[in-house]
Amino acid sequence: MKKALICGISGQDGAYLAKMLIEKGYQVFGTARDAQMSNFPNLATVGVKDKVTYSSMALSDFRSVIQTLVKVQPDEIYNLAGQSSVGLSFDQPVETLESISVGVLNLLEALRFTGIKARLYNAGSSECFGNTDGVPATETTLFQPRSPYAVAKSAAFWEVANYREAYNLYACTGILFNHESPLRPERFVTRKIVSAAARIAGGSNEKLLLGNISIARDWGWAPEYVDAMWRILQQETPEDYLVATGETHTLEEFVAEAFNCVGLDWHDHVVADPSLLRPSEIMISRANPEKTLQKLGWKAHYKMKDVVRMMSDRN
Ligand code: NDP
C-alpha cells in the first residue's frame, strides 16, 4: 500500500485529493498546523474524515517537518499548505512568504537531509505569471508576480526546480490556475458571489459588493484538478506542469452566470466597492495547458459555466 502525505489537508484541495487517493488504495496521512484543534469539516463533507491519519506540522518549523517525514515515511508528498489568499497576502506579506517559500524549502531540505525517497508535488500558482497581455501562459512563460502571494509562489517554484536539478530530487510544481468548488471559503470572490446570489434569491435584500469585475480568469473544477496533481507524480521524470481549462472569462461573466442560475439579473444586485480593489491586480489570466494534455493525458471537463452551476447547486 502506497503512503501519501498531504500537507495542508484541511483546505479545499486537501479534501478532494485525500478522497481520490483513498479511492486509489493509498494510505493517507494529513497535516494541519494544529491537528488536535481542527475538526476537518472539508474531509467530513467529502466523507473521508475517519480514513486519514492526522498529525500536527508547521511547515515553517524545520524540526516538525523532519519529525513528520521520519514518522510517516511517505512515498508521495503533496504540499498544499500555506497562506493561500492573494488579497490577504497584501496584509500579511511576511506570513505569506514564510508559509509558502520557507515552507517548501523546509520540505526540500528535510528530504535531502533524511534521504527519504519520496516524490514531492508542490502547489504552484498562475498568479506567478502576472499580466501576460492576454497571451496564454505556458510552463516556460516568464514570471512577473504582482502580489506578495505570487512572489512567494514564484520563489517556491524555483526552490523546487533548483533542488530537482542540484540534488536529483523527484520534485515538481503544478502551476494551477483558479479552481473552485463548494468547499471554497467565502473569503474567495467566487464563493462570495455564489452564496450572495443564493441568499438574494431566497429573499435577502442585501447588495453584493465587488471590486474590479473586468478582471479575467481561467476557472476550473477543483475535484478534477487533484487528478492532475496525482498524474504529475506518476511520470518517469519529474517536471513542472500548468493545469487549467484553457478558457478565460471575466469576473462579470462569472457574476452574470451565478445570478442567472438563480433566475436573477445581476445588474439589480451588485454594487462596485472601490475599497475592495487590490494595490496591484492581474487583469487577464490566460493559459495554454497543452503540455498537460499531451504528457499527462489530463484535460479539464468542466469550464466556468459548469463550475458556477455546480457551486450553485450545492450551495
Ligand atoms: P486552502 O486555503 O483551502 O488550504 C490551504 C491549507 O494551508 C489550509 O487548510 C491551512 O491548513 C494551511 N494554511 C493556511 N494558512 C497557512 C499559513 N499561514 N501557514 C501555514 N499553513 C497555512 O487552499 P486550497 O486548498 O484552495 O489550495 C491548495 C494549495 O494550492 C495552496 O497552496 C494554494 O495557494 C494553491 N493554489 C490554489 C488555487 C486555487 O484556485 N484553489 C490556485 C493555485 C494555487 P491548517 O490551518 O489546517 O494548517
CSV table of N, CA and C in Angstrom, one decimal, residues 31 54 135 153 161 189 225 233 249 252 262 267:
chain,number,residue,atom,x,y,z
A,31,THR,N,-1.5,16.6,7.3
A,31,THR,CA,-1.0,17.5,8.4
A,31,THR,C,-1.9,18.8,8.4
A,54,TYR,N,-4.0,11.8,11.0
A,54,TYR,CA,-3.6,13.3,11.1
A,54,TYR,C,-2.4,13.5,12.0
A,135,VAL,N,-1.7,37.0,-23.6
A,135,VAL,CA,-1.0,35.9,-24.2
A,135,VAL,C,-1.1,34.6,-23.3
A,153,LYS,N,5.0,32.3,-4.2
A,153,LYS,CA,4.9,31.1,-5.0
A,153,LYS,C,6.0,31.0,-6.1
A,161,ALA,N,12.6,23.7,-8.5
A,161,ALA,CA,13.4,23.4,-9.7
A,161,ALA,C,14.9,23.3,-9.4
A,189,VAL,N,-13.7,35.3,-3.9
A,189,VAL,CA,-14.8,36.0,-4.6
A,189,VAL,C,-15.8,35.1,-5.2
A,225,TYR,N,-9.0,18.8,-10.6
A,225,TYR,CA,-7.6,19.3,-10.6
A,225,TYR,C,-6.7,18.4,-9.8
A,233,LEU,N,2.9,13.2,-10.4
A,233,LEU,CA,3.9,12.4,-9.6
A,233,LEU,C,4.0,11.0,-10.1
A,249,HIS,N,-12.5,33.9,-18.7
A,249,HIS,CA,-13.8,34.6,-18.7
A,249,HIS,C,-13.6,35.8,-17.7
A,252,GLU,N,-17.2,39.6,-14.5
A,252,GLU,CA,-18.5,40.0,-14.8
A,252,GLU,C,-19.3,38.8,-15.4
A,262,VAL,N,-29.9,31.5,-10.5
A,262,VAL,CA,-31.0,31.6,-9.6
A,262,VAL,C,-32.1,32.5,-10.1
A,267,HIS,N,-27.4,42.9,-12.6
A,267,HIS,CA,-27.3,44.4,-12.6
A,267,HIS,C,-28.1,45.0,-11.4
